[in-house]
XYZ file of C-alpha atoms in Angstrom:
458
model
C 63.582 -39.811 -8.111
C 60.668 -42.276 -8.346
C 58.894 -40.510 -5.459
C 59.390 -37.136 -7.145
C 57.879 -38.489 -10.369
C 54.880 -39.860 -8.465
C 54.352 -36.563 -6.633
C 54.529 -34.631 -9.917
C 52.147 -37.032 -11.653
C 49.621 -36.981 -8.783
C 49.767 -33.184 -8.676
C 49.071 -33.059 -12.410
C 46.206 -35.533 -11.968
C 44.599 -33.361 -9.287
C 44.767 -30.313 -11.501
C 43.354 -31.967 -14.619
C 40.584 -34.168 -13.221
C 39.030 -36.497 -10.686
C 41.106 -39.671 -11.136
C 42.455 -39.648 -7.583
C 39.032 -38.876 -6.111
C 37.518 -41.726 -8.110
C 40.283 -44.020 -6.851
C 39.350 -43.130 -3.270
C 35.713 -44.011 -4.006
C 36.664 -47.361 -5.556
C 38.905 -48.185 -2.600
C 36.075 -47.323 -0.186
C 33.567 -49.540 -2.003
C 36.093 -52.395 -2.075
C 36.078 -52.301 1.735
C 32.257 -52.380 2.011
C 30.273 -55.465 2.884
C 28.813 -57.340 -0.109
C 25.334 -56.083 0.819
C 26.404 -52.419 0.950
C 28.440 -52.751 -2.253
C 25.371 -54.144 -4.044
C 23.252 -51.225 -2.789
C 25.883 -48.794 -4.058
C 26.012 -50.538 -7.437
C 22.211 -50.597 -7.781
C 22.089 -46.829 -7.187
C 24.658 -46.300 -9.926
C 22.808 -48.638 -12.308
C 19.445 -46.938 -11.641
C 20.959 -43.493 -12.251
C 22.468 -44.635 -15.567
C 19.165 -46.172 -16.731
C 17.215 -43.034 -15.788
C 19.679 -40.891 -17.734
C 19.607 -43.209 -20.756
C 15.804 -43.223 -20.786
C 15.627 -39.439 -20.699
C 18.443 -38.479 -23.045
C 19.326 -41.436 -25.325
C 16.843 -42.015 -28.219
C 17.726 -45.709 -28.603
C 17.123 -46.519 -24.944
C 13.958 -44.429 -24.684
C 12.325 -46.711 -27.254
C 13.861 -49.916 -25.871
C 12.854 -49.251 -22.272
C 9.344 -48.183 -23.177
C 8.964 -51.698 -24.521
C 10.209 -53.553 -21.431
C 8.834 -51.492 -18.533
C 12.109 -50.818 -16.710
C 11.168 -47.140 -16.374
C 7.613 -46.047 -15.527
C 5.770 -42.904 -16.624
C 7.226 -40.885 -13.733
C 10.786 -41.854 -14.604
C 11.162 -44.363 -11.745
C 13.480 -47.324 -12.431
C 12.442 -50.893 -11.594
C 15.632 -52.985 -11.509
C 13.612 -56.195 -11.122
C 12.794 -55.793 -14.830
C 16.357 -55.027 -15.901
C 16.705 -58.512 -17.406
C 14.066 -57.536 -19.967
C 16.373 -54.961 -21.567
C 17.592 -56.578 -24.816
C 21.303 -57.150 -25.252
C 23.156 -54.428 -27.119
C 24.787 -56.074 -30.135
C 28.005 -54.855 -31.719
C 26.097 -54.505 -34.996
C 23.545 -52.247 -33.257
C 26.338 -50.130 -31.789
C 27.662 -49.701 -35.313
C 24.373 -49.173 -37.159
C 22.542 -47.108 -34.510
C 25.604 -45.217 -33.301
C 23.973 -41.786 -33.482
C 20.846 -42.930 -31.600
C 23.017 -44.252 -28.767
C 24.515 -40.831 -28.045
C 23.252 -38.682 -25.198
C 21.316 -35.575 -26.236
C 21.728 -33.866 -22.845
C 22.284 -30.168 -23.724
C 24.928 -29.468 -21.079
C 26.699 -32.815 -21.396
C 30.517 -32.929 -21.383
C 32.507 -32.980 -24.642
C 32.729 -36.464 -26.101
C 35.940 -38.363 -26.836
C 35.726 -40.690 -29.883
C 37.387 -44.066 -29.566
C 37.442 -47.389 -31.407
C 37.461 -51.019 -30.366
C 40.461 -53.090 -31.378
C 38.611 -54.923 -34.142
C 39.872 -58.319 -32.936
C 36.737 -60.066 -34.202
C 36.048 -57.905 -37.237
C 35.700 -54.227 -38.132
C 36.468 -51.811 -35.259
C 33.458 -50.239 -33.532
C 33.349 -46.485 -32.883
C 32.107 -45.437 -29.447
C 32.198 -42.309 -27.288
C 33.554 -41.598 -23.826
C 34.004 -38.321 -22.001
C 36.739 -37.113 -19.654
C 34.948 -38.537 -16.606
C 34.840 -42.047 -18.095
C 38.557 -41.849 -18.819
C 39.243 -40.774 -15.227
C 37.227 -43.696 -13.830
C 39.138 -46.047 -16.160
C 42.473 -44.706 -14.920
C 41.348 -44.971 -11.285
C 40.415 -48.628 -11.779
C 43.796 -49.329 -13.373
C 45.533 -47.667 -10.426
C 43.697 -49.882 -7.936
C 44.562 -53.049 -9.846
C 48.195 -51.935 -10.068
C 48.264 -51.431 -6.294
C 47.236 -55.064 -5.865
C 50.431 -56.101 -7.660
C 52.618 -53.871 -5.456
C 53.149 -51.283 -8.181
C 52.459 -47.547 -7.736
C 52.808 -44.688 -10.195
C 56.422 -43.511 -10.378
C 57.937 -46.962 -9.912
C 59.719 -48.313 -13.010
C 57.362 -50.156 -15.337
C 57.762 -51.797 -18.755
C 54.723 -52.140 -21.015
C 54.685 -54.708 -23.798
C 51.592 -53.125 -25.190
C 49.690 -51.431 -27.910
C 49.379 -51.532 -31.641
C 50.505 -49.201 -34.369
C 47.520 -47.095 -33.321
C 48.789 -46.842 -29.723
C 52.553 -46.904 -30.026
C 54.626 -44.842 -32.403
C 58.052 -45.118 -30.811
C 59.956 -41.936 -31.511
C 56.868 -40.171 -32.846
C 54.869 -39.566 -29.667
C 53.592 -36.137 -28.736
C 55.490 -34.119 -26.123
C 52.573 -34.588 -23.729
C 52.689 -38.390 -24.153
C 56.459 -38.489 -23.733
C 56.310 -36.329 -20.591
C 53.484 -38.418 -19.136
C 55.425 -41.634 -19.631
C 58.539 -40.076 -18.088
C 56.588 -38.892 -15.039
C 55.038 -42.331 -14.636
C 58.468 -43.957 -15.241
C 57.097 -46.136 -18.049
C 58.911 -47.622 -21.013
C 56.661 -48.850 -23.828
C 57.648 -51.728 -26.104
C 55.500 -52.219 -29.179
C 53.790 -55.615 -29.055
C 52.991 -55.280 -32.749
C 56.665 -55.840 -33.557
C 57.967 -59.110 -32.134
C 60.779 -60.377 -34.356
C 63.663 -62.301 -32.773
C 65.892 -59.223 -33.083
C 63.304 -56.996 -31.414
C 62.638 -59.489 -28.616
C 66.366 -59.509 -27.822
C 66.254 -55.715 -27.677
C 63.160 -55.857 -25.420
C 64.982 -58.159 -23.006
C 67.900 -55.705 -22.911
C 65.480 -52.858 -22.123
C 63.864 -54.858 -19.309
C 67.262 -55.686 -17.835
C 68.353 -52.041 -17.976
C 65.087 -50.528 -16.653
C 64.618 -53.128 -13.873
C 60.838 -52.678 -13.654
C 58.740 -53.304 -10.560
C 55.960 -54.411 -12.893
C 55.819 -55.689 -16.468
C 52.437 -55.087 -18.112
C 51.783 -56.881 -21.368
C 49.371 -58.434 -23.791
C 48.923 -62.068 -22.755
C 50.061 -63.592 -26.059
C 53.034 -61.274 -26.508
C 54.243 -61.679 -22.925
C 54.029 -65.436 -23.345
C 55.946 -65.308 -26.650
C 58.675 -63.152 -25.072
C 58.978 -65.568 -22.147
C 59.239 -68.554 -24.507
C 61.867 -66.783 -26.594
C 63.957 -65.869 -23.546
C 63.832 -69.433 -22.249
C 64.626 -71.036 -25.582
C 67.542 -68.661 -26.240
C 68.856 -68.949 -22.686
C 68.566 -65.177 -22.124
C 68.970 -63.829 -18.622
C 65.955 -61.638 -17.913
C 65.294 -59.363 -14.930
C 62.713 -60.589 -12.417
C 60.094 -57.898 -11.609
C 57.875 -57.879 -8.543
C 54.884 -58.777 -10.707
C 53.809 -59.441 -14.286
C 50.340 -58.200 -15.222
C 48.753 -59.710 -18.320
C 45.698 -58.461 -20.181
C 44.043 -58.204 -23.602
C 43.737 -61.925 -24.172
C 42.934 -65.241 -22.552
C 45.526 -66.354 -20.009
C 45.650 -70.143 -20.254
C 47.292 -72.178 -17.450
C 50.276 -73.207 -19.596
C 50.893 -69.528 -20.405
C 50.849 -68.514 -16.734
C 53.195 -71.390 -15.910
C 55.745 -70.365 -18.555
C 55.612 -66.628 -17.764
C 56.039 -67.205 -14.024
C 58.872 -69.663 -14.588
C 60.836 -67.369 -16.899
C 60.257 -64.063 -15.093
C 60.357 -65.663 -11.627
C 57.435 -63.486 -10.588
C 53.681 -63.951 -9.969
C 51.260 -63.249 -12.803
C 48.235 -61.016 -12.151
C 45.562 -61.516 -14.791
C 43.486 -58.438 -15.704
C 40.348 -58.485 -17.846
C 38.985 -55.548 -19.804
C 37.701 -54.366 -23.162
C 38.432 -51.338 -25.262
C 34.803 -50.184 -25.010
C 34.417 -50.537 -21.245
C 37.896 -50.312 -19.724
C 39.250 -52.724 -17.108
C 36.537 -54.902 -15.616
C 38.187 -57.386 -13.262
C 41.598 -58.351 -11.927
C 43.346 -60.861 -9.697
C 44.561 -59.864 -6.261
C 47.567 -61.381 -4.472
C 45.494 -64.447 -3.496
C 45.267 -65.445 -7.206
C 41.942 -67.241 -6.769
C 39.836 -65.466 -9.383
C 39.305 -61.962 -10.754
C 37.488 -59.289 -8.711
C 34.803 -57.413 -10.702
C 34.985 -53.652 -10.017
C 31.445 -53.007 -8.759
C 31.457 -49.168 -8.816
C 32.243 -49.120 -12.541
C 30.864 -52.343 -14.066
C 27.721 -54.434 -13.796
C 28.560 -57.900 -15.138
C 26.210 -60.709 -16.113
C 27.196 -64.196 -17.286
C 24.438 -65.745 -19.389
C 23.649 -69.008 -21.148
C 22.949 -69.186 -24.894
C 19.219 -68.687 -24.174
C 19.965 -65.481 -22.231
C 19.196 -66.910 -18.777
C 21.726 -66.354 -15.954
C 24.518 -68.916 -15.774
C 25.159 -70.550 -12.418
C 28.411 -70.275 -10.488
C 30.983 -72.535 -12.107
C 29.114 -72.568 -15.427
C 30.674 -71.019 -18.514
C 28.582 -68.354 -20.207
C 28.706 -65.210 -22.293
C 29.812 -61.932 -20.698
C 27.201 -59.146 -20.762
C 28.502 -55.757 -19.608
C 26.975 -52.506 -18.428
C 29.485 -49.674 -18.010
C 28.182 -47.605 -15.088
C 30.323 -44.514 -15.745
C 29.531 -43.683 -19.387
C 26.675 -41.170 -19.675
C 27.832 -39.840 -23.061
C 27.127 -43.127 -24.870
C 25.652 -45.619 -22.399
C 26.509 -49.255 -23.088
C 23.793 -51.218 -21.294
C 23.769 -55.049 -21.422
C 26.452 -54.965 -24.100
C 27.578 -58.227 -25.723
C 31.362 -57.929 -25.878
C 31.839 -61.421 -27.318
C 33.757 -62.929 -24.375
C 33.034 -66.026 -22.309
C 33.748 -66.479 -18.604
C 32.806 -68.379 -15.450
C 31.401 -66.787 -12.271
C 33.070 -67.877 -9.044
C 31.096 -68.704 -5.932
C 31.891 -67.142 -2.561
C 34.251 -64.356 -1.513
C 37.995 -63.994 -1.759
C 40.211 -64.487 1.289
C 41.710 -61.013 0.674
C 38.560 -59.389 2.125
C 37.362 -57.538 -0.992
C 33.631 -58.289 -1.179
C 33.185 -57.854 -4.925
C 31.899 -60.793 -7.003
C 34.541 -62.715 -8.905
C 35.193 -64.363 -12.221
C 36.710 -67.787 -11.801
C 38.264 -67.559 -15.238
C 37.869 -65.628 -18.499
C 37.721 -68.538 -20.907
C 38.020 -66.716 -24.224
C 36.021 -65.179 -27.034
C 33.014 -66.665 -28.791
C 35.066 -66.740 -32.005
C 37.765 -68.780 -30.222
C 35.503 -71.807 -29.763
C 34.752 -74.116 -32.665
C 31.117 -74.882 -33.466
C 29.796 -78.353 -34.222
C 26.887 -79.028 -36.556
C 24.768 -80.376 -33.692
C 25.118 -77.069 -31.811
C 27.920 -78.214 -29.533
C 31.269 -76.463 -29.161
C 34.927 -77.371 -28.921
C 36.237 -74.931 -26.279
C 39.213 -72.677 -26.902
C 40.951 -74.157 -23.847
C 41.071 -77.575 -25.536
C 42.281 -76.136 -28.839
C 44.986 -74.043 -27.194
C 46.234 -77.013 -25.208
C 46.318 -79.080 -28.398
C 48.288 -76.444 -30.302
C 50.568 -75.279 -27.494
C 51.219 -78.542 -25.712
C 54.701 -78.083 -24.233
C 55.916 -81.474 -25.454
C 55.327 -80.353 -29.030
C 55.865 -76.673 -28.661
C 59.278 -76.523 -27.058
C 60.656 -78.882 -29.622
C 59.884 -77.208 -32.922
C 56.749 -74.990 -33.007
C 57.451 -71.252 -32.836
C 53.915 -70.005 -33.585
C 50.664 -71.790 -34.225
C 47.115 -70.847 -35.162
C 43.975 -72.958 -35.592
C 41.251 -71.703 -37.979
C 37.775 -73.179 -38.492
C 36.479 -72.400 -41.985
C 33.467 -74.734 -41.851
C 31.966 -77.328 -39.519
C 34.199 -80.016 -41.002
C 37.145 -77.971 -42.192
C 40.049 -76.828 -40.007
C 43.371 -75.301 -41.018
C 46.377 -75.434 -38.689
C 49.001 -72.778 -39.444
C 52.439 -73.490 -37.966
C 55.628 -71.426 -38.018
C 58.540 -73.757 -37.102
C 61.581 -72.522 -35.239
C 63.643 -73.858 -38.093
C 62.137 -72.713 -41.387
C 64.871 -74.460 -43.363
C 63.451 -77.938 -42.757
C 60.319 -79.520 -44.195
C 58.129 -79.626 -41.075
C 55.554 -81.770 -42.840
C 58.123 -84.551 -43.168
C 60.387 -83.955 -40.173
C 57.539 -83.687 -37.657
C 54.928 -85.887 -39.305
C 54.244 -87.825 -36.069
C 53.450 -84.622 -34.181
C 51.135 -83.475 -36.981
C 49.269 -86.792 -36.806
C 48.885 -86.299 -33.050
C 47.473 -82.788 -33.534
C 45.071 -84.005 -36.238
C 43.898 -86.900 -34.031
C 43.229 -84.581 -31.093
C 41.225 -82.163 -33.245
C 39.190 -84.998 -34.759
C 38.587 -86.524 -31.335
C 36.063 -83.752 -30.623
C 35.317 -82.482 -34.141
C 34.705 -85.968 -35.568
C 36.669 -88.151 -37.982
C 34.875 -86.496 -40.894
C 36.590 -83.191 -40.075
C 39.306 -82.362 -42.593
C 42.440 -81.003 -40.900
C 44.950 -79.285 -43.194
C 48.341 -77.818 -42.303
C 50.055 -74.687 -43.606
C 53.592 -73.503 -42.835
C 53.820 -69.702 -43.364
C 56.956 -67.722 -42.593
C 55.091 -65.778 -39.899
C 51.645 -65.237 -38.373
C 50.890 -61.556 -38.027
C 49.210 -59.894 -35.054
C 45.798 -58.287 -35.502
C 45.364 -54.552 -36.093
C 45.110 -54.110 -32.325
C 48.501 -55.722 -31.770
C 47.084 -58.939 -30.302
C 47.889 -62.477 -31.353
C 44.980 -64.844 -32.019
C 45.632 -68.540 -31.466
C 42.168 -69.801 -32.402
C 39.708 -68.330 -34.945
C 36.290 -69.582 -36.031
C 34.727 -68.104 -39.155
C 31.343 -69.742 -38.562
C 28.702 -67.157 -37.718
C 26.869 -67.461 -34.392
């Protein structure tokens, strides 16, 4: 039955677009030498810049000012670093000027970012971009041992993406052909998590795909409640920062390896782990990735910096040197798996997940997450936790205890002192650390769960 579903889905894909052909291209480039893959990527980048210069009003003006394109339309990639970063605010305010004016261009498909760090941003794709995105997903799935038609469970989506029982016939048929069951990550009560575990046990998926935070919460719930949960071949996590303690818990509970995947709503999936699990491969045919320091200069291998993205497949609304708001570390060398693409050592988080100090320093999200979700504290009484920076010297810790009937402030006062001390160790003794104990901490509009939030503007 699974093979029949895969055959039907692939046949439908051939009829409706180029996803399978794009997948063949991506596979071929993944087998190239690093030198040939770079040549291929540079050709794609030059073609995108030439198109943007000719047809996109915003980039015509920008590139005239930095000399990347000469009077004859020739592209000089040695000057690419002069192109200013595309800010989210610019994408919002100059949205119309960022759209291609090419007369015979394909119909555009409006989309929105998840709004994790503020108001959602509207952007445009076309059918070709969507097909490249799907092809990249298919390749990353293959690395986990999962192929279309095999049973899969997705702990995914928001109220925008998942309306269980209210999907269109086309969506329902597509999920049936792909053998997918979707569980809404926006709804994660204890009752619903028990139901999700029952679904996983009944469906017996080859792969579980889920938001990082929600997959981690489900694993913690199953372990705490002593629930027997089916072990898939792989768990793929995305849409959040996978911290080591999260990976450890998920792999322990599901008894399966975790494959971390990194992407954004605006640019699709960018990088993913292979079976070696020694970093995330950046998909060179679809994405040009830079990691930069605060002054805009290139970060060295092993040095944390800001992620700057150029989506090589979007000609309808080119996103060139786009600041997505994430931080990551470039890895040196090549993976033992043989794929020559450059790698991210680790996606460390979002800019808004690091706390700022008055002297310009930062307290990294990794430290804050470890402080809040230290297993010695967490397993004992903390169900959910969130750390919010309101000012340089003002932090609020929101904690939802497993047992809401007790006064956590009294019962767990020693743990609270330990958390406060660890925050003040890097923030300074002058930093005021308050605690709140709400009944729940809601997910964002995009269905994600934010552990650390800084309200200080960068």
